Amino acid sequence: MAYRIAVLVSGTGSLLQALLDAQSAGELQAQVAVVGSDTATAQGLARAERAGVPTFVHSYRTGDDRAAWDEALTALVAAHDVDLVVLAGFMKLVGPAFLARFGGRTINTHPALLPSFPGMHGPRDALAHGVKITGTTVFEVDAGVDTGRILAQHAVPVLAGDTVDTLHERIKVAERALLVHTVNDLASLHPRAAQGDS
Ligand code: GRF
């Protein structure tokens, strides 16, 4: 039975697209079972719909009960009986209920070589610091911000004349390949864990 993954997105969804493309090329040892977003207009949702993947939107508005939001997100993902959750440009932190259910099987990607430049602005901060090498990190999500166990990294050079956008785009090329590679590694390392876990 296929190793099932949920992918959570907030924006463009090019990382999601890399997973979908690898799947349709027969190069992903996993099935994208569901795509969720906190943003109804996320382009990633349209990408999932075009690929025939079920989607859900779970918005958070300022003032909403964060714990209830987290519990509902957990239930939405759990309903799809997934082995792995991939945060692919998902701009919300998952909370204690989510980690109680999916901790150890939730991964995120970051556009810098952690532990350097965590947070929302990895490419901008790397550029401002003047490093000549940065890159991308795939890590296991824990309760901190970009603090979890590092699973894979790929270095990317900073070039003369780079802007935040050109640097981020070069990192994202590496990030897409690294994410596909890491999902394949996890799928082959771990037997299907979530059977009947809905
Ligand atoms: C990636 O660089 C990711 O690491 C960061 O946001 C970007 C998402 O890109 N958190 P996309 O929405 O998949 O195109």
Coordinates of C-alpha atoms and ligand atoms in Angstrom, one line a residue:
M1 CA 0.0 0.0 0.0
A2 CA 1.3 3.4 -0.9
Y3 CA 3.0 5.6 1.7
R4 CA 0.5 8.5 2.1
I5 CA 1.5 12.1 2.6
A6 CA -0.4 15.2 3.5
V7 CA 1.1 18.5 2.2
L8 CA 0.2 21.8 3.9
V9 CA 0.8 25.0 1.9
S10 CA 0.2 28.7 2.3
G11 CA 1.4 30.3 -1.0
T12 CA 2.7 29.6 -4.4
G13 CA 3.1 25.8 -3.9
S14 CA 6.1 25.2 -6.1
L15 CA 7.4 22.7 -3.5
L16 CA 4.1 20.9 -3.7
Q17 CA 4.3 21.0 -7.5
A18 CA 7.7 19.3 -7.3
L19 CA 6.1 16.4 -5.3
L20 CA 3.1 16.2 -7.7
D21 CA 5.4 16.2 -10.7
A22 CA 7.6 13.5 -9.2
Q23 CA 4.5 11.5 -8.4
S24 CA 3.2 11.7 -12.0
A25 CA 6.6 10.8 -13.3
G26 CA 6.7 7.7 -11.1
E27 CA 9.6 9.2 -9.2
L28 CA 7.9 9.6 -5.8
Q29 CA 7.7 6.6 -3.5
A30 CA 4.6 8.1 -2.0
Q31 CA 1.1 9.3 -2.8
V32 CA 0.0 12.9 -2.1
A33 CA -3.2 12.0 -0.3
V34 CA -4.4 15.5 0.7
V35 CA -3.3 19.1 0.4
G36 CA -4.4 21.6 3.1
S37 CA -4.0 25.3 3.4
D38 CA -4.7 28.1 5.9
T39 CA -5.3 30.4 2.9
A40 CA -8.2 30.0 0.6
T41 CA -6.4 31.8 -2.3
A42 CA -3.2 29.8 -2.0
Q43 CA -2.0 28.8 -5.5
G44 CA -1.0 25.4 -4.1
L45 CA -4.7 24.5 -3.7
A46 CA -5.3 25.0 -7.4
R47 CA -2.2 22.9 -8.2
A48 CA -3.6 20.1 -6.1
E49 CA -7.1 20.4 -7.7
R50 CA -5.5 20.2 -11.1
A51 CA -3.8 17.0 -10.0
G52 CA -7.0 15.5 -8.7
V53 CA -5.8 15.6 -5.1
P54 CA -8.4 16.3 -2.3
T55 CA -7.9 19.7 -0.6
F56 CA -9.1 21.5 2.5
V57 CA -8.9 25.1 3.7
H58 CA -8.5 25.7 7.4
S59 CA -8.2 29.5 8.0
Y60 CA -7.0 31.2 11.1
R61 CA -8.2 34.7 11.9
T62 CA -6.6 36.9 14.6
G63 CA -8.3 36.3 17.8
D64 CA -9.4 32.7 17.0
D65 CA -8.7 30.1 19.7
R66 CA -5.3 28.8 18.7
A67 CA -5.7 25.5 20.5
A68 CA -9.1 24.8 18.9
W69 CA -7.6 25.7 15.5
D70 CA -4.7 23.3 16.1
E71 CA -7.1 20.5 17.1
A72 CA -9.3 21.0 14.1
L73 CA -6.2 21.0 11.8
T74 CA -5.1 17.7 13.4
A75 CA -8.5 16.1 12.7
L76 CA -8.6 17.3 9.1
V77 CA -5.2 15.8 8.4
A78 CA -5.9 12.6 10.4
A79 CA -9.0 11.9 8.4
H80 CA -6.8 11.1 5.4
D81 CA -4.8 8.4 7.1
V82 CA -1.4 9.7 6.3
D83 CA 2.1 8.4 7.2
L84 CA 3.9 11.7 6.8
V85 CA 2.9 15.4 6.9
V86 CA 5.0 17.8 4.7
L87 CA 4.9 21.5 5.6
A88 CA 5.7 23.0 2.2
G89 CA 5.7 26.8 2.6
F90 CA 3.0 26.5 5.3
M91 CA 3.2 29.8 7.2
K92 CA 1.6 28.7 10.5
L93 CA 3.2 26.9 13.4
V94 CA 1.5 23.6 14.3
G95 CA 0.7 23.2 18.0
P96 CA 0.7 20.6 20.8
A97 CA -2.4 18.6 19.6
F98 CA -0.9 18.4 16.1
L99 CA 2.5 17.3 17.4
A100 CA 0.9 14.8 19.8
R101 CA -0.6 13.1 16.8
F102 CA 2.0 13.7 14.1
G103 CA 5.2 14.5 15.9
G104 CA 8.1 12.5 14.5
R105 CA 6.3 12.2 11.2
T106 CA 6.0 15.9 10.2
I107 CA 8.7 17.6 8.2
N108 CA 9.3 21.1 7.0
T109 CA 11.7 22.7 4.6
H110 CA 13.6 25.9 5.3
P111 CA 15.5 28.2 2.8
A112 CA 18.8 28.3 4.7
L113 CA 21.3 26.0 6.3
L114 CA 19.9 25.6 9.8
P115 CA 20.7 26.4 12.5
S116 CA 21.8 29.5 10.7
F117 CA 19.1 32.0 9.7
P118 CA 15.9 30.5 11.1
G119 CA 12.5 32.3 10.9
M120 CA 10.6 33.9 8.2
H121 CA 13.4 35.5 6.3
G122 CA 16.2 33.0 5.7
P123 CA 17.3 34.3 2.3
R124 CA 17.2 37.9 3.3
D125 CA 19.1 37.3 6.5
A126 CA 21.7 35.2 4.8
L127 CA 22.2 38.0 2.2
A128 CA 22.4 40.7 4.9
H129 CA 25.0 38.7 6.8
G130 CA 27.2 38.4 3.8
V131 CA 27.6 34.6 3.8
K132 CA 28.9 33.1 0.5
I133 CA 27.2 29.7 1.0
T134 CA 23.7 29.2 2.2
G135 CA 21.2 26.5 1.2
T136 CA 18.2 24.5 2.3
T137 CA 17.3 22.2 5.1
V138 CA 14.6 19.6 5.5
F139 CA 14.0 18.9 9.2
E140 CA 11.6 17.2 11.6
V141 CA 9.1 19.6 13.1
D142 CA 9.1 20.1 16.8
A143 CA 7.6 22.7 19.1
G144 CA 10.2 25.3 18.3
V145 CA 10.7 27.6 15.2
D146 CA 13.0 25.7 12.8
T147 CA 14.7 23.9 15.7
G148 CA 13.9 20.2 14.9
R149 CA 16.2 17.4 14.0
I150 CA 17.9 18.0 10.7
L151 CA 17.2 15.3 8.1
A152 CA 18.9 16.7 4.9
Q153 CA 20.7 19.7 3.7
H154 CA 21.9 21.1 0.4
A155 CA 24.3 24.0 -0.1
V156 CA 23.6 26.8 -2.5
P157 CA 26.1 29.6 -3.4
V158 CA 25.4 33.3 -2.9
L159 CA 26.4 35.0 -6.1
A160 CA 27.6 38.6 -6.6
G161 CA 24.6 40.8 -7.4
D162 CA 22.0 38.5 -5.8
T163 CA 18.8 40.0 -4.5
V164 CA 16.6 38.3 -2.0
D165 CA 14.5 37.1 -4.8
T166 CA 17.2 35.7 -7.1
L167 CA 18.8 34.0 -4.1
H168 CA 15.5 32.5 -2.8
E169 CA 14.7 31.3 -6.3
R170 CA 18.1 29.5 -6.6
I171 CA 17.5 28.0 -3.1
K172 CA 14.0 26.8 -4.1
V173 CA 15.4 24.8 -7.0
A174 CA 17.6 22.9 -4.6
E175 CA 14.8 22.8 -2.0
R176 CA 12.4 21.0 -4.4
A177 CA 14.8 18.3 -5.3
L178 CA 15.9 17.8 -1.6
L179 CA 12.2 17.5 -0.5
V180 CA 11.4 14.8 -3.1
H181 CA 14.6 13.0 -2.2
T182 CA 13.9 13.2 1.6
V183 CA 10.3 12.0 1.2
N184 CA 11.6 9.0 -0.8
D185 CA 14.1 8.3 1.9
L186 CA 11.5 8.4 4.6
A187 CA 9.1 6.2 2.6
S188 CA 11.7 3.6 2.1
L189 CA 13.0 3.7 5.7
H190 CA 9.7 3.4 7.4
P191 CA 6.9 0.9 6.9
R192 CA 3.5 2.3 6.4
A193 CA 2.7 3.4 9.9
A194 CA -0.8 4.9 9.8
Q195 CA -2.8 2.0 8.5
G196 CA -6.2 2.3 10.1
D197 CA -5.1 5.4 12.0
S198 CA -7.9 7.7 11.0
Ligands
GRF1 C1 10.1 27.8 0.4 O1 11.3 28.5 0.2 C2 9.9 27.4 1.9 O2 11.1 26.9 2.4 C3 9.5 28.7 2.5 O3 8.6 29.3 1.6 C4 8.9 28.8 0.3 C5 7.7 28.1 -0.2 O4 7.6 28.1 -1.6 N1 9.0 28.5 3.8 P1 6.4 27.6 -2.5 O5 5.1 28.2 -1.9 O6 6.4 26.1 -2.3 O7 6.7 28.0 -3.9

